[in-house]
Coordinates of C-alpha atoms and ligand atoms in Angstrom, one line a residue:
M961 CA 114.7 66.3 124.2
T962 CA 113.8 67.5 120.7
G963 CA 110.5 67.5 118.9
E964 CA 109.3 66.7 115.4
A965 CA 112.2 66.8 113.0
G966 CA 114.4 66.9 116.0
Y967 CA 114.7 70.7 116.1
H968 CA 113.1 71.9 119.3
T969 CA 110.1 71.0 121.4
P970 CA 108.2 74.2 122.3
A971 CA 107.6 74.8 126.1
M972 CA 104.1 75.4 127.5
P973 CA 102.4 75.7 124.1
R974 CA 98.8 75.3 125.6
Q975 CA 99.2 78.1 128.1
A976 CA 101.1 80.4 125.7
L977 CA 98.4 80.1 123.0
E978 CA 95.5 80.5 125.4
L979 CA 97.0 83.7 126.8
L980 CA 97.8 85.0 123.4
G981 CA 94.2 84.6 122.4
A982 CA 95.2 82.5 119.4
A983 CA 91.8 80.9 119.0
S984 CA 90.2 84.3 118.2
G985 CA 92.7 84.9 115.3
G986 CA 94.3 88.1 114.1
D987 CA 97.9 89.1 113.4
F988 CA 100.5 87.5 115.6
L989 CA 104.3 87.9 116.0
D990 CA 106.5 85.1 117.2
A991 CA 109.5 87.2 118.0
T992 CA 111.7 84.2 118.7
V993 CA 110.3 81.9 116.1
G994 CA 113.2 79.3 116.4
G995 CA 112.2 76.1 114.7
G996 CA 108.6 77.3 114.4
G997 CA 107.1 74.9 117.0
H998 CA 105.0 77.5 118.8
S999 CA 104.1 79.2 115.5
R1000 CA 102.8 76.0 113.9
A1001 CA 100.7 75.1 116.9
L1002 CA 99.3 78.7 116.8
M1003 CA 98.5 78.5 113.1
E1004 CA 96.8 75.1 113.5
L1005 CA 94.6 76.4 116.3
A1006 CA 93.7 79.8 114.9
P1007 CA 91.1 80.7 112.3
H1008 CA 92.2 80.5 108.6
D1009 CA 92.5 84.3 108.1
T1010 CA 95.2 84.5 110.9
K1011 CA 98.6 85.9 109.9
L1012 CA 101.8 84.9 111.6
F1013 CA 105.0 87.0 111.5
G1014 CA 108.1 85.2 112.7
L1015 CA 111.4 86.8 113.8
D1016 CA 114.7 85.2 114.8
R1017 CA 118.4 86.3 114.7
D1018 CA 119.5 82.8 113.8
G1019 CA 119.6 82.0 110.1
E1020 CA 119.4 78.2 110.7
A1021 CA 116.3 78.7 112.9
L1022 CA 114.6 80.6 110.1
A1023 CA 115.3 77.9 107.5
E1024 CA 113.7 75.4 109.8
A1025 CA 110.7 77.7 110.6
A1026 CA 110.2 78.3 106.8
R1027 CA 110.1 74.5 106.2
K1028 CA 107.8 73.8 109.1
L1029 CA 105.4 76.7 108.3
S1030 CA 105.4 76.4 104.5
V1031 CA 101.9 74.8 104.5
F1032 CA 100.5 78.1 105.6
G1033 CA 101.8 79.9 102.5
K1034 CA 101.5 83.7 102.3
R1035 CA 99.9 83.9 105.7
V1036 CA 103.4 83.5 107.2
R1037 CA 106.1 86.1 106.9
L1038 CA 109.6 85.5 108.4
E1039 CA 112.3 88.0 109.1
R1040 CA 115.8 87.8 110.3
G1041 CA 116.7 90.3 113.1
N1042 CA 116.9 91.0 116.7
F1043 CA 113.7 91.6 118.6
R1044 CA 115.2 94.6 120.3
G1045 CA 114.6 96.3 117.0
A1046 CA 111.2 94.8 116.3
A1047 CA 109.4 98.1 115.8
G1048 CA 111.7 99.1 113.0
I1049 CA 111.4 95.7 111.3
F1050 CA 107.6 95.5 111.4
R1051 CA 106.8 99.1 110.6
D1052 CA 103.1 100.0 110.4
I1053 CA 102.0 96.6 111.7
E1054 CA 100.1 96.2 115.0
F1055 CA 99.7 92.8 116.5
D1056 CA 97.0 91.1 118.5
G1057 CA 99.6 88.9 120.2
V1058 CA 103.3 88.8 120.5
L1059 CA 105.2 85.7 121.9
L1060 CA 108.7 85.8 123.2
D1061 CA 110.2 82.4 124.0
L1062 CA 113.7 83.3 125.3
G1063 CA 117.0 81.5 125.4
V1064 CA 118.6 78.9 123.2
S1065 CA 116.8 76.3 121.1
S1066 CA 117.6 72.6 121.4
H1067 CA 119.1 72.7 118.0
Q1068 CA 121.4 75.5 118.9
F1069 CA 122.4 73.7 122.1
D1070 CA 122.9 70.3 120.6
T1071 CA 124.9 71.4 117.6
P1072 CA 128.6 71.2 118.7
Q1073 CA 129.8 73.7 116.1
R1074 CA 127.7 76.4 117.6
G1075 CA 129.7 76.1 120.9
F1076 CA 126.7 76.5 123.3
S1077 CA 127.0 73.3 125.2
C1078 CA 129.6 72.4 127.9
D1079 CA 128.9 68.7 127.2
R1080 CA 129.8 68.8 123.5
D1081 CA 133.2 69.7 122.2
G1082 CA 133.2 72.5 119.6
P1083 CA 134.6 75.9 118.8
L1084 CA 134.1 78.7 121.4
D1085 CA 131.4 80.5 119.3
M1086 CA 128.0 80.9 121.1
R1087 CA 126.7 83.5 118.7
M1088 CA 123.0 83.2 118.0
D1089 CA 123.5 85.4 114.9
S1090 CA 126.5 84.3 112.9
R1091 CA 126.8 87.7 111.3
E1092 CA 127.8 89.3 114.6
K1093 CA 131.6 89.7 115.1
T1094 CA 132.1 88.8 118.8
T1095 CA 132.4 85.1 119.6
A1096 CA 133.0 83.5 123.0
A1097 CA 136.6 83.0 122.0
H1098 CA 136.9 86.8 121.3
L1099 CA 135.3 87.7 124.6
L1100 CA 137.6 85.4 126.6
E1101 CA 140.6 86.7 124.8
A1102 CA 139.8 90.4 124.9
S1103 CA 138.3 90.9 128.4
D1104 CA 140.6 91.6 131.4
E1105 CA 140.3 89.6 134.6
D1106 CA 138.0 92.1 136.3
E1107 CA 135.6 92.2 133.4
L1108 CA 135.5 88.3 133.1
A1109 CA 134.9 88.0 136.9
R1110 CA 132.1 90.5 136.6
I1111 CA 130.5 88.6 133.7
F1112 CA 130.7 85.3 135.6
R1113 CA 129.3 86.8 138.8
R1114 CA 126.5 88.9 137.3
W1115 CA 125.2 86.6 134.6
G1116 CA 126.3 83.2 135.9
E1117 CA 126.0 83.9 139.6
S1118 CA 129.2 81.9 139.9
K1119 CA 130.7 81.9 143.4
Y1120 CA 134.2 81.3 142.0
N1121 CA 134.0 84.0 139.4
R1122 CA 137.4 85.5 140.4
R1123 CA 139.3 82.2 140.5
I1124 CA 138.0 81.2 137.1
A1125 CA 138.7 84.6 135.5
R1126 CA 142.3 84.5 136.9
K1127 CA 142.8 81.0 135.5
I1128 CA 141.6 82.1 132.1
V1129 CA 143.9 85.0 132.0
E1130 CA 146.9 82.8 133.1
Q1131 CA 146.0 80.2 130.5
R1132 CA 145.7 82.5 127.6
R1133 CA 149.2 83.9 128.1
E1134 CA 150.4 80.6 126.9
K1135 CA 147.7 79.7 124.4
P1136 CA 144.3 81.2 123.7
L1137 CA 141.3 79.0 124.6
Q1138 CA 139.8 77.6 121.5
S1139 CA 137.3 74.9 122.4
T1140 CA 134.4 74.4 124.7
A1141 CA 136.1 71.2 126.1
E1142 CA 139.2 73.3 127.0
L1143 CA 137.1 75.9 128.7
A1144 CA 135.1 73.4 130.7
D1145 CA 138.3 71.6 131.8
L1146 CA 139.8 74.9 132.9
I1147 CA 136.7 75.8 135.0
R1148 CA 136.7 72.4 136.6
K1149 CA 140.4 72.9 137.6
A1150 CA 139.6 76.3 139.2
V1151 CA 136.8 75.2 141.6
P1152 CA 136.3 72.6 144.3
R1153 CA 135.4 69.2 143.0
Q1154 CA 131.8 69.2 144.3
S1155 CA 131.1 72.6 142.5
E1156 CA 132.6 71.6 139.2
R1157 CA 129.4 70.9 137.2
K1158 CA 127.5 73.9 138.7
N1159 CA 130.2 76.3 137.8
V1160 CA 130.8 75.0 134.3
V1161 CA 127.1 75.5 133.6
Q1162 CA 127.0 78.9 135.2
V1163 CA 130.0 80.2 133.4
F1164 CA 128.8 78.9 130.0
Q1165 CA 125.5 80.7 130.6
A1166 CA 127.2 83.9 131.6
I1167 CA 129.4 83.9 128.4
R1168 CA 126.4 83.2 126.2
I1169 CA 124.5 86.0 127.8
A1170 CA 127.4 88.4 127.2
V1171 CA 128.2 87.3 123.7
N1172 CA 124.6 87.8 122.6
D1173 CA 123.9 90.8 124.9
E1174 CA 120.8 88.9 125.9
L1175 CA 119.6 90.9 128.9
A1176 CA 119.9 94.4 127.3
A1177 CA 118.1 93.0 124.2
L1178 CA 115.3 91.7 126.5
Q1179 CA 115.0 95.0 128.3
E1180 CA 114.8 97.0 125.1
G1181 CA 112.8 94.3 123.3
L1182 CA 110.0 94.2 125.9
E1183 CA 109.3 97.9 125.4
Q1184 CA 109.4 97.7 121.6
L1185 CA 107.2 94.6 121.5
F1186 CA 104.6 96.1 123.9
G1187 CA 104.7 99.2 121.7
I1188 CA 103.6 97.3 118.5
L1189 CA 100.6 95.7 120.2
K1190 CA 97.1 96.8 119.3
S1191 CA 95.0 97.9 122.2
D1192 CA 93.8 94.7 123.9
G1193 CA 96.7 92.8 122.4
R1194 CA 98.7 90.3 124.5
L1195 CA 102.4 90.0 125.2
V1196 CA 103.4 86.5 126.4
V1197 CA 107.0 85.8 127.6
I1198 CA 108.6 82.5 128.5
S1199 CA 111.9 82.8 130.3
Y1200 CA 114.3 80.2 131.6
H1201 CA 116.2 81.7 134.5
S1202 CA 115.8 84.3 137.3
L1203 CA 117.8 87.0 135.6
E1204 CA 115.4 87.0 132.6
D1205 CA 112.3 86.6 134.7
R1206 CA 113.3 89.5 136.9
I1207 CA 113.5 91.8 133.9
V1208 CA 110.1 90.6 132.6
K1209 CA 108.4 90.9 136.0
R1210 CA 109.7 94.5 136.6
C1211 CA 108.7 95.6 133.1
F1212 CA 105.2 94.2 133.5
V1213 CA 104.8 95.7 137.0
E1214 CA 105.9 99.1 135.6
L1215 CA 103.5 98.9 132.7
A1216 CA 100.6 98.0 135.0
S1217 CA 101.3 100.7 137.5
G1218 CA 99.3 103.9 137.6
C1219 CA 99.6 107.1 139.6
V1220 CA 103.1 107.5 141.2
C1221 CA 102.2 110.6 143.3
P1222 CA 103.3 110.6 146.9
K1223 CA 100.7 109.2 149.3
G1224 CA 98.6 111.9 150.9
L1225 CA 98.2 114.3 147.9
P1226 CA 94.5 115.1 147.6
L1227 CA 94.6 114.9 143.7
C1228 CA 96.8 113.0 141.3
A1229 CA 99.4 115.4 139.9
C1230 CA 101.4 112.9 137.7
G1231 CA 98.5 111.9 135.4
R1232 CA 100.1 108.5 135.0
K1233 CA 97.7 105.7 133.9
P1234 CA 98.3 101.9 133.9
R1235 CA 99.2 100.8 130.3
A1236 CA 98.7 97.1 130.8
E1237 CA 96.8 94.5 132.8
I1238 CA 98.9 91.7 134.2
L1239 CA 97.3 88.3 133.2
T1240 CA 99.5 86.1 135.3
R1241 CA 99.8 87.2 138.9
K1242 CA 102.6 84.6 139.4
P1243 CA 104.6 83.1 136.6
L1244 CA 103.0 79.9 135.2
R1245 CA 105.1 76.7 135.2
P1246 CA 104.9 73.6 133.1
D1247 CA 103.0 70.7 134.6
T1248 CA 104.7 67.4 135.7
A1249 CA 103.6 65.6 132.5
E1250 CA 105.2 68.3 130.3
V1251 CA 108.5 68.2 132.3
E1252 CA 108.6 64.4 132.0
S1253 CA 108.1 64.5 128.2
N1254 CA 110.2 67.6 127.6
P1255 CA 112.8 67.9 130.4
R1256 CA 114.2 71.2 128.9
S1257 CA 110.9 72.9 129.8
R1258 CA 111.4 72.4 133.5
S1259 CA 112.8 75.9 134.2
A1260 CA 110.2 77.7 132.0
L1261 CA 108.4 80.6 133.6
L1262 CA 105.5 82.2 131.7
R1263 CA 104.2 85.7 132.2
A1264 CA 101.7 87.7 130.2
V1265 CA 100.1 91.1 129.9
R1266 CA 97.2 92.7 128.0
K1267 CA 97.6 96.2 126.6
L1268 CA 94.9 98.6 127.8
A1269 CA 93.1 101.2 125.7
G1270 CA 95.4 104.2 125.6
G1271 CA 98.3 102.0 126.7
D1272 CA 100.7 103.5 124.1
S1273 CA 101.7 106.1 126.6
A1274 CA 101.6 106.4 130.3
G1275 CA 99.6 109.6 130.2
E1276 CA 100.6 113.1 131.0
Q1277 CA 103.6 113.4 133.2
A1278 CA 103.8 116.3 135.7
Ligands
SAM629 C1 113.8 78.7 122.8 S1 114.1 79.1 121.2 C2 112.5 79.4 120.5 C3 111.9 78.1 120.0 C4 110.6 78.3 119.4 N1 109.6 78.9 120.3 C5 110.0 77.0 118.8 O1 108.9 76.6 119.2 O2 110.7 76.4 118.0 C6 114.7 80.8 121.3 C7 115.1 81.4 119.9 O3 115.2 82.8 120.2 C8 116.2 83.3 119.3 N2 116.6 84.6 119.9 C9 117.2 84.7 121.1 N3 117.4 86.1 121.4 C10 116.9 86.7 120.3 C11 116.8 88.1 119.9 N4 117.3 89.1 120.8 N5 116.3 88.4 118.8 C12 115.8 87.5 117.9 N6 115.8 86.2 118.2 C13 116.4 85.8 119.4 C14 117.2 82.2 119.3 O4 118.0 82.3 118.1 C15 116.4 80.9 119.3 O5 116.1 80.5 118.0

């Protein structure tokens, strides 16, 4: 399901903007600006002196965001880059709110030439940033059986990871895999009939995560993005599967935890203070109406934190 101009329909915009505090205005960073759907909704809601900074690693996304946000003129600044390096990209700027809407946009997914979808035949690419060297084809060609099985197990949670990896290695001795249809076909042949669809989806997800180094980028990105918030600023993250959500949850729990001294010490010796307040005790989910009108939002999980005064460091360590 795609939205206006067919690019991407943003997930959970109402909840995201509310938790960002968009209505109060300020300086905001949309660190996965994509087609600019969330950003535009934010700018329409926020007071007229609000500034929006948008970041994405995908050049096509930025072109669409520039088009969609052009009405806001100089109040919008767009940059191409990876959010894992956000602090270096937005030097000297501190934000009132940062949004991270993870994963792939509908446009990326629905464009066969990008190679993300197992339902559309295209080259084995899957790069979010076309300037990167490693494509899915390179990964499938260069990794040994153990490495492939590990990728499919860890990032796709595929039960048949070893069988699929072995089949890929056998196949590429004859001819390297070149298209998404060839890969999907090969996976189907490696697993029992009733598990075909599930494993195709799992392995495509795993390869995409590996090609874009998505989970390491998320881990590093969360720390960087929290670091460039003002005190009282909000970090809102929408993730789409349990591997992402686990990283976000752990990071937020860590930011919100204070003293780590062993129980029973009469006085705190670690000096550690909570850096953040968790605003969503459990992840928020889209409501039924949203899932009906935008089925791709169904797996969305939204978590948010607020930076506390002094939240730039955890305090003195013992
Ligand atoms: C779900 S889409 C965002 C859609 C956007 N919220 C909207 O309303 O149009 C995710 C976007 O994040 C981008 N992205 C994913 N990982 C990234 C990273 N590490 N750094 C920068 N952009 C990233 C993708 O290129 C994609 O455009």
